[in-house]
Amino acid sequence: MTRTARAYTNIALIKYWGKKNKQLKLPFTNSLSLTLDRFYTDTKATIINNDEDIVYLNGQLLNTTQNKRILKYLDTVRQFYSFNDHFQIDSINHVPTSAGFASSASGFAALAASINETKKLNLNRRQLSILARNGSGSASRSIYGGFVEWIAGADNESSFAVPIDENPEIDLTLLSVVINKHSKKISSTVGMENSVKSSPFYENWVTLVTSEIKEIKQAIAQKDVQKIGEISEHNAMCMHALTLSANPSFTYFEPETLQIIQIIKELRQKGIFAYATIDAGPNVKIICTKESLPKVQTYIEQQLSNVTTVIANIGSGIQYI
Ligand code: DP6
C-alpha cells in the first residue's frame, strides 16, 4: 500500500530572501528555521495511466492555472529521476490561510516525499531536501523537525537542509497573530527577486546573515532563548528593510503589523518575553516562552480587536502514514 506523506510547515528565524539561481532555487545565503507542530500537508501520489498529471487540493480538482507550479515541478522530478509516469496527486492542506502561515514549505516537502514513496526512490533525507527545494526553497527545511539549517550550496547537489537539533528541549512557543485583511499579495518569489535586483543593501544582507547564522546556532546550543529572540527579530526587520529599500519599494506590512511590533516592545519593557518575526505577509509571529505566552496572547487580544491568534509548538520532520 502506498503511504501518505506528511510534512509540517516551518518558520524561518534567519530568513531566506534571494536566489542566486532561480531555476534551481539556490539561495544567496544559508537560512535557519523551526519546524512547527500545528500545520501540515498530507499528500499521496498515485501513478495513473494518463499523459497528464491531475492534482486535487482539499478534495478539489485544480485547473491549469491553479496547478501550473505543481505540474512544472512534477516535470522537473521526472527529468531528475528519468521516468515518465504521471500522477494523481491528492493533497490535504492543514495549513489554514487564516493561520497566517505559508503552505508552500509543507506542500512541496510532502509532495517530494509522496513521490519518493510511490516511485520507491529510496531517497535519504538529504536527497529529499534537495528534491523539495526544487519546488520551493523553504520546503527544503520541512524535511526535518526542530531547528533546521538550509546550506546554500553551489549547485543542485550541494544545496540542502540539515538538522541542527530535531528534538530541542527548549522553552520556545510561537504565537501567530493574524491580521484579518486581504492585502494585495506580492509572492515571496517575486518579492525576493525585486530585493536582490534593486535594494542597495542586498550585499549587506548577505554579510549579516552569515554572522547571524553563526550567532543563533551558538544561542540554540546554549538554549539561550533571549538571544534566539533578539537575533530572530533583528533578522526579520532587516529582511523587511530589503523590501522598503527596493526600487520601486514595497512592503508586506499593514498598519496593524507596526502596531503589533510596538506592542511587543511594550511587553518587553514590562519584562514579558516576546520577540517578533514576520514573513512575506502582514502577520506577526511572536516568539514566546511558556510563561509569557498567555500574557502576550491576552495583551494582544485586548489591544487589537480585529486579529486572531494561533499557538504553535515545535514540530517533527517528514512522516509516512
Ligand atoms: C520570507 O520558499 O516561499 O518565508 O523558493 O520562491 O518558493 P520560493 O520562496 P519561499 O520563500 C520563503 C520566504 C520567507 C523566508 C523563509 O522561509 O526563509
CSV table of C-alpha atoms and ligand atoms in Angstrom, one decimal:
chain,number,residue,atom,x,y,z
A,1,MET,CA,0.0,0.0,0.0
A,2,THR,CA,1.2,3.5,-0.8
A,3,ARG,CA,1.6,5.6,2.2
A,4,THR,CA,0.7,9.3,2.5
A,5,ALA,CA,3.5,11.7,3.2
A,6,ARG,CA,3.0,14.3,6.0
A,7,ALA,CA,5.2,17.4,6.2
A,8,TYR,CA,4.9,20.2,8.7
A,9,THR,CA,5.4,23.9,8.0
A,10,ASN,CA,8.4,25.9,9.3
A,11,ILE,CA,9.1,29.4,10.4
A,12,ALA,CA,12.5,30.9,9.4
A,13,LEU,CA,14.3,32.6,12.3
A,14,ILE,CA,17.1,33.6,9.9
A,15,LYS,CA,15.3,34.2,6.6
A,16,TYR,CA,16.0,33.0,3.1
A,17,TRP,CA,15.5,36.1,0.9
A,18,GLY,CA,17.1,35.9,-2.5
A,19,LYS,CA,18.2,33.4,-5.1
A,20,LYS,CA,21.5,33.2,-7.0
A,21,ASN,CA,19.9,30.6,-9.3
A,22,LYS,CA,16.2,30.9,-9.9
A,23,GLN,CA,15.7,27.7,-11.8
A,24,LEU,CA,17.4,25.5,-9.1
A,25,LYS,CA,16.2,27.8,-6.3
A,26,LEU,CA,19.8,28.2,-5.0
A,27,PRO,CA,19.8,30.9,-2.3
A,28,PHE,CA,22.4,33.5,-1.7
A,29,THR,CA,22.7,32.6,2.0
A,30,ASN,CA,22.0,29.8,4.4
A,31,SER,CA,18.8,30.1,6.5
A,32,LEU,CA,17.6,28.6,9.7
A,33,SER,CA,14.1,27.6,10.8
A,34,LEU,CA,12.0,26.0,13.4
A,35,THR,CA,9.5,23.3,12.3
A,36,LEU,CA,6.1,23.7,13.8
A,37,ASP,CA,3.6,21.1,15.1
A,38,ARG,CA,0.3,22.6,14.2
A,39,PHE,CA,0.2,23.0,10.5
A,40,TYR,CA,1.0,20.3,7.9
A,41,THR,CA,0.2,18.9,4.5
A,42,ASP,CA,-0.8,15.3,3.8
A,43,THR,CA,-0.1,14.2,0.2
A,44,LYS,CA,-0.5,10.9,-1.7
A,45,ALA,CA,0.8,10.3,-5.2
A,46,THR,CA,-0.8,7.6,-7.3
A,47,ILE,CA,0.6,6.5,-10.7
A,48,ILE,CA,-2.1,6.9,-13.4
A,49,ASN,CA,-2.4,5.7,-16.9
A,50,ASN,CA,-2.6,9.1,-18.4
A,51,ASP,CA,-0.2,11.5,-20.2
A,52,GLU,CA,-1.0,14.4,-17.8
A,53,ASP,CA,-0.9,14.8,-14.1
A,54,ILE,CA,-4.0,15.6,-12.1
A,55,VAL,CA,-4.0,17.4,-8.8
A,56,TYR,CA,-6.6,17.5,-6.1
A,57,LEU,CA,-6.2,20.0,-3.3
A,58,ASN,CA,-8.5,19.6,-0.3
A,59,GLY,CA,-10.7,17.4,-2.5
A,60,GLN,CA,-11.0,19.9,-5.3
A,61,LEU,CA,-9.6,19.3,-8.8
A,62,LEU,CA,-7.2,22.2,-9.6
A,63,ASN,CA,-7.5,23.8,-13.1
A,64,THR,CA,-4.5,24.5,-15.4
A,65,THR,CA,-3.8,28.0,-13.8
A,66,GLN,CA,-4.0,26.7,-10.2
A,67,ASN,CA,-1.8,23.7,-10.7
A,68,LYS,CA,0.8,25.3,-13.1
A,69,ARG,CA,3.6,25.4,-10.5
A,70,ILE,CA,2.9,21.8,-9.3
A,71,LEU,CA,2.9,20.4,-12.9
A,72,LYS,CA,6.1,22.2,-13.7
A,73,TYR,CA,7.6,20.7,-10.6
A,74,LEU,CA,6.5,17.2,-11.5
A,75,ASP,CA,8.2,17.6,-14.9
A,76,THR,CA,11.4,18.5,-13.0
A,77,VAL,CA,11.1,15.4,-10.8
A,78,ARG,CA,10.5,13.2,-13.9
A,79,GLN,CA,13.6,14.7,-15.5
A,80,PHE,CA,15.8,14.2,-12.4
A,81,TYR,CA,14.9,10.6,-11.9
A,82,SER,CA,14.4,9.7,-15.6
A,83,PHE,CA,10.9,8.2,-15.5
A,84,ASN,CA,7.8,9.0,-17.5
A,85,ASP,CA,5.0,8.2,-15.1
A,86,HIS,CA,2.2,10.6,-14.5
A,87,PHE,CA,0.4,11.0,-11.1
A,88,GLN,CA,-2.8,11.8,-9.4
A,89,ILE,CA,-1.8,14.0,-6.5
A,90,ASP,CA,-4.2,14.1,-3.6
A,91,SER,CA,-3.2,16.8,-1.1
A,92,ILE,CA,-4.9,17.9,2.0
A,93,ASN,CA,-3.6,21.1,3.4
A,94,HIS,CA,-3.9,21.5,7.2
A,95,VAL,CA,-2.4,25.0,6.9
A,96,PRO,CA,-5.5,27.2,7.0
A,97,THR,CA,-4.7,30.5,5.3
A,98,SER,CA,-6.4,32.0,8.3
A,99,ALA,CA,-3.5,30.8,10.5
A,100,GLY,CA,-1.1,33.1,8.7
A,101,PHE,CA,1.4,30.5,7.6
A,102,ALA,CA,2.6,29.8,4.1
A,103,SER,CA,1.7,26.4,2.8
A,104,SER,CA,4.4,26.1,0.1
A,105,ALA,CA,7.0,24.7,2.6
A,106,SER,CA,4.9,21.9,3.9
A,107,GLY,CA,3.2,21.5,0.4
A,108,PHE,CA,6.4,20.8,-1.6
A,109,ALA,CA,8.0,18.8,1.2
A,110,ALA,CA,5.0,16.5,1.3
A,111,LEU,CA,4.8,16.3,-2.5
A,112,ALA,CA,8.5,15.4,-2.8
A,113,ALA,CA,8.1,12.7,-0.1
A,114,SER,CA,5.0,11.3,-1.7
A,115,ILE,CA,6.7,10.7,-5.0
A,116,ASN,CA,9.7,9.2,-3.2
A,117,GLU,CA,7.2,6.8,-1.6
A,118,THR,CA,5.2,5.9,-4.6
A,119,LYS,CA,8.1,5.6,-7.0
A,120,LYS,CA,10.2,3.8,-4.4
A,121,LEU,CA,13.1,6.1,-5.0
A,122,ASN,CA,14.6,5.3,-1.6
A,123,LEU,CA,15.9,8.8,-1.2
A,124,ASN,CA,17.6,9.7,2.1
A,125,ARG,CA,16.6,12.9,3.9
A,126,ARG,CA,19.3,14.9,2.2
A,127,GLN,CA,18.2,13.9,-1.2
A,128,LEU,CA,14.6,14.5,-0.2
A,129,SER,CA,15.5,18.0,0.9
A,130,ILE,CA,17.1,18.7,-2.4
A,131,LEU,CA,14.0,17.5,-4.2
A,132,ALA,CA,11.7,19.6,-2.0
A,133,ARG,CA,13.9,22.7,-2.5
A,134,ASN,CA,13.3,22.4,-6.3
A,135,GLY,CA,9.6,23.0,-5.5
A,136,SER,CA,10.0,25.9,-3.0
A,137,GLY,CA,13.1,26.9,-1.2
A,138,SER,CA,11.7,26.9,2.3
A,139,ALA,CA,10.3,23.3,1.7
A,140,SER,CA,13.9,22.0,1.9
A,141,ARG,CA,13.8,22.7,5.6
A,142,SER,CA,10.5,21.0,6.3
A,143,ILE,CA,12.1,17.6,5.8
A,144,TYR,CA,13.4,17.8,9.4
A,145,GLY,CA,11.9,18.6,12.8
A,146,GLY,CA,13.1,21.2,15.3
A,147,PHE,CA,15.8,23.6,14.4
A,148,VAL,CA,17.0,23.2,10.8
A,149,GLU,CA,19.6,24.9,8.7
A,150,TRP,CA,19.5,25.1,4.9
A,151,ILE,CA,23.0,25.2,3.5
A,152,ALA,CA,23.0,27.5,0.4
A,153,GLY,CA,25.4,25.3,-1.6
A,154,ALA,CA,26.7,26.0,-5.1
A,155,ASP,CA,24.7,23.6,-7.2
A,156,ASN,CA,21.8,21.2,-7.1
A,157,GLU,CA,23.6,18.6,-5.1
A,158,SER,CA,25.2,20.9,-2.5
A,159,SER,CA,22.1,22.9,-1.6
A,160,PHE,CA,20.1,21.1,1.1
A,161,ALA,CA,18.9,21.4,4.7
A,162,VAL,CA,20.5,19.7,7.7
A,163,PRO,CA,19.0,19.1,11.2
A,164,ILE,CA,20.6,21.2,14.0
A,165,ASP,CA,18.5,19.8,16.8
A,166,GLU,CA,15.4,17.8,15.9
A,167,ASN,CA,14.1,17.4,19.5
A,168,PRO,CA,15.2,20.5,21.3
A,169,GLU,CA,14.4,20.7,24.9
A,170,ILE,CA,13.9,24.4,24.8
A,171,ASP,CA,11.3,26.7,26.2
A,172,LEU,CA,10.0,28.3,23.0
A,173,THR,CA,6.4,28.7,21.7
A,174,LEU,CA,5.1,30.6,18.8
A,175,LEU,CA,2.0,32.8,18.7
A,176,SER,CA,0.9,33.8,15.3
A,177,VAL,CA,-1.1,37.0,15.2
A,178,VAL,CA,-3.3,37.0,12.1
A,179,ILE,CA,-4.4,40.4,10.8
A,180,ASN,CA,-7.7,39.9,9.1
A,181,LYS,CA,-7.1,41.8,5.9
A,182,HIS,CA,-6.9,40.9,2.3
A,183,SER,CA,-4.0,43.0,1.1
A,184,LYS,CA,-2.6,42.7,-2.4
A,185,LYS,CA,0.0,39.9,-2.2
A,186,ILE,CA,3.4,40.0,-3.7
A,187,SER,CA,4.6,36.4,-3.6
A,188,SER,CA,7.9,35.7,-1.8
A,189,THR,CA,9.4,34.5,-5.2
A,190,VAL,CA,8.7,37.9,-6.7
A,191,GLY,CA,9.4,39.9,-3.6
A,192,MET,CA,12.9,38.4,-3.1
A,193,GLU,CA,13.7,38.8,-6.8
A,194,ASN,CA,12.9,42.6,-6.6
A,195,SER,CA,15.0,43.0,-3.4
A,196,VAL,CA,18.0,41.2,-5.0
A,197,LYS,CA,17.7,43.3,-8.2
A,198,SER,CA,17.3,46.7,-6.7
A,199,SER,CA,18.0,47.0,-2.9
A,200,PRO,CA,21.3,48.8,-2.4
A,201,PHE,CA,21.5,46.9,0.9
A,202,TYR,CA,21.4,43.4,-0.6
A,203,GLU,CA,25.2,42.8,-0.1
A,204,ASN,CA,25.0,43.9,3.5
A,205,TRP,CA,22.1,41.3,4.0
A,206,VAL,CA,24.4,38.5,2.8
A,207,THR,CA,27.1,39.6,5.2
A,208,LEU,CA,24.6,40.0,8.1
A,209,VAL,CA,23.0,36.5,7.5
A,210,THR,CA,26.4,34.8,7.6
A,211,SER,CA,27.2,36.3,11.0
A,212,GLU,CA,23.6,35.9,12.4
A,213,ILE,CA,23.5,32.2,11.5
A,214,LYS,CA,26.7,31.6,13.5
A,215,GLU,CA,25.3,33.6,16.5
A,216,ILE,CA,21.9,31.9,16.5
A,217,LYS,CA,23.4,28.4,16.3
A,218,GLN,CA,25.5,29.2,19.3
A,219,ALA,CA,22.4,30.5,21.1
A,220,ILE,CA,20.5,27.3,20.2
A,221,ALA,CA,23.3,25.2,21.6
A,222,GLN,CA,23.3,27.2,24.8
A,223,LYS,CA,19.5,27.2,24.9
A,224,ASP,CA,19.7,31.0,25.3
A,225,VAL,CA,16.1,31.9,24.3
A,226,GLN,CA,16.6,35.6,24.8
A,227,LYS,CA,19.5,35.6,22.3
A,228,ILE,CA,17.4,33.5,19.9
A,229,GLY,CA,14.6,36.0,20.2
A,230,GLU,CA,16.8,39.0,19.7
A,231,ILE,CA,18.6,37.7,16.7
A,232,SER,CA,15.4,36.4,15.0
A,233,GLU,CA,13.6,39.8,15.4
A,234,HIS,CA,16.6,41.7,14.1
A,235,ASN,CA,17.0,39.4,11.1
A,236,ALA,CA,13.3,39.7,10.2
A,237,MET,CA,13.4,43.5,10.4
A,238,CYS,CA,16.5,43.5,8.1
A,239,MET,CA,14.7,41.3,5.6
A,240,HIS,CA,11.8,43.8,5.5
A,241,ALA,CA,14.2,46.6,5.1
A,242,LEU,CA,15.1,44.9,1.8
A,243,THR,CA,11.6,45.4,0.5
A,244,LEU,CA,11.4,49.1,1.6
A,245,SER,CA,14.8,49.8,0.0
A,246,ALA,CA,13.9,48.0,-3.3
A,247,ASN,CA,13.2,50.2,-6.3
A,248,PRO,CA,10.3,50.5,-6.6
A,249,SER,CA,9.8,50.0,-2.9
A,250,PHE,CA,7.2,47.7,-1.4
A,251,THR,CA,6.2,46.4,1.9
A,252,TYR,CA,4.3,43.5,3.4
A,253,PHE,CA,3.5,45.5,6.5
A,254,GLU,CA,0.0,46.8,7.3
A,255,PRO,CA,-0.7,49.4,9.9
A,256,GLU,CA,-1.6,46.6,12.4
A,257,THR,CA,1.8,45.0,11.7
A,258,LEU,CA,3.6,48.1,13.1
A,259,GLN,CA,1.1,48.3,16.0
A,260,ILE,CA,2.0,44.7,17.0
A,261,ILE,CA,5.7,45.4,16.7
A,262,GLN,CA,5.1,48.3,19.1
A,263,ILE,CA,3.1,46.2,21.5
A,264,ILE,CA,5.9,43.6,21.6
A,265,LYS,CA,8.3,46.3,22.6
A,266,GLU,CA,6.0,47.5,25.4
A,267,LEU,CA,5.6,43.9,26.6
A,268,ARG,CA,9.4,43.6,26.8
A,269,GLN,CA,9.6,46.8,28.8
A,270,LYS,CA,7.2,45.2,31.2
A,271,GLY,CA,9.6,42.3,31.5
A,272,ILE,CA,7.4,39.9,29.4
A,273,PHE,CA,9.3,37.7,26.9
A,274,ALA,CA,8.2,38.4,23.3
A,275,TYR,CA,10.1,38.8,20.0
A,276,ALA,CA,8.7,39.3,16.5
A,277,THR,CA,9.3,37.6,13.3
A,278,ILE,CA,7.5,38.3,10.0
A,279,ASP,CA,7.4,36.5,6.7
A,280,ALA,CA,6.2,37.7,3.3
A,281,GLY,CA,2.9,39.0,4.6
A,282,PRO,CA,1.4,41.3,7.3
A,283,ASN,CA,1.0,38.7,10.1
A,284,VAL,CA,3.4,38.7,13.0
A,285,LYS,CA,4.7,35.6,14.7
A,286,ILE,CA,5.6,36.2,18.3
A,287,ILE,CA,8.3,34.1,19.8
A,288,CYS,CA,7.3,33.4,23.4
A,289,THR,CA,8.1,31.2,26.4
A,290,LYS,CA,5.6,29.0,28.1
A,291,GLU,CA,5.4,31.6,30.9
A,292,SER,CA,5.0,34.6,28.6
A,293,LEU,CA,2.6,33.1,26.1
A,294,PRO,CA,-0.8,33.6,27.9
A,295,LYS,CA,0.2,37.1,28.9
A,296,VAL,CA,1.2,38.0,25.4
A,297,GLN,CA,-1.9,36.5,23.9
A,298,THR,CA,-4.2,38.3,26.4
A,299,TYR,CA,-2.5,41.6,25.9
A,300,ILE,CA,-2.6,41.4,22.1
A,301,GLU,CA,-6.2,40.4,22.0
A,302,GLN,CA,-7.1,43.3,24.4
A,303,GLN,CA,-5.2,45.9,22.4
A,304,LEU,CA,-6.3,44.8,18.9
A,305,SER,CA,-9.9,43.8,18.2
A,306,ASN,CA,-9.5,42.7,14.6
A,307,VAL,CA,-6.9,40.0,15.0
A,308,THR,CA,-6.9,36.2,15.7
A,309,THR,CA,-4.1,34.3,17.4
A,310,VAL,CA,-2.9,30.8,16.8
A,311,ILE,CA,-0.4,28.9,19.0
A,312,ALA,CA,2.2,26.5,17.5
A,313,ASN,CA,4.9,24.4,19.2
A,314,ILE,CA,8.0,22.7,17.9
A,315,GLY,CA,7.2,20.0,15.3
A,316,SER,CA,8.8,17.0,13.7
A,317,GLY,CA,10.1,16.1,10.3
A,318,ILE,CA,8.6,14.1,7.4
A,319,GLN,CA,6.3,11.2,8.3
A,320,TYR,CA,4.7,8.5,6.2
A,321,ILE,CA,1.3,7.4,7.4
B,1,DP6,C1,10.0,35.1,3.9
B,1,DP6,O1,10.3,29.4,0.0
B,1,DP6,O2,8.2,30.7,-0.4
B,1,DP6,O3,9.2,32.8,4.2
B,1,DP6,O4,11.7,29.4,-3.1
B,1,DP6,O5,10.4,31.2,-4.3
B,1,DP6,O6,9.2,29.3,-3.4
B,1,DP6,P1,10.4,30.2,-3.2
B,1,DP6,O7,10.2,31.0,-1.9
B,1,DP6,P2,9.7,30.6,-0.5
B,1,DP6,O8,10.2,31.8,0.4
B,1,DP6,C2,10.1,31.9,1.8
B,1,DP6,C3,10.5,33.3,2.2
B,1,DP6,C4,10.3,33.6,3.7
B,1,DP6,C5,11.6,33.2,4.5
B,1,DP6,C6,11.9,31.8,4.7
B,1,DP6,O9,11.0,30.9,4.8
B,1,DP6,O10,13.1,31.5,4.9
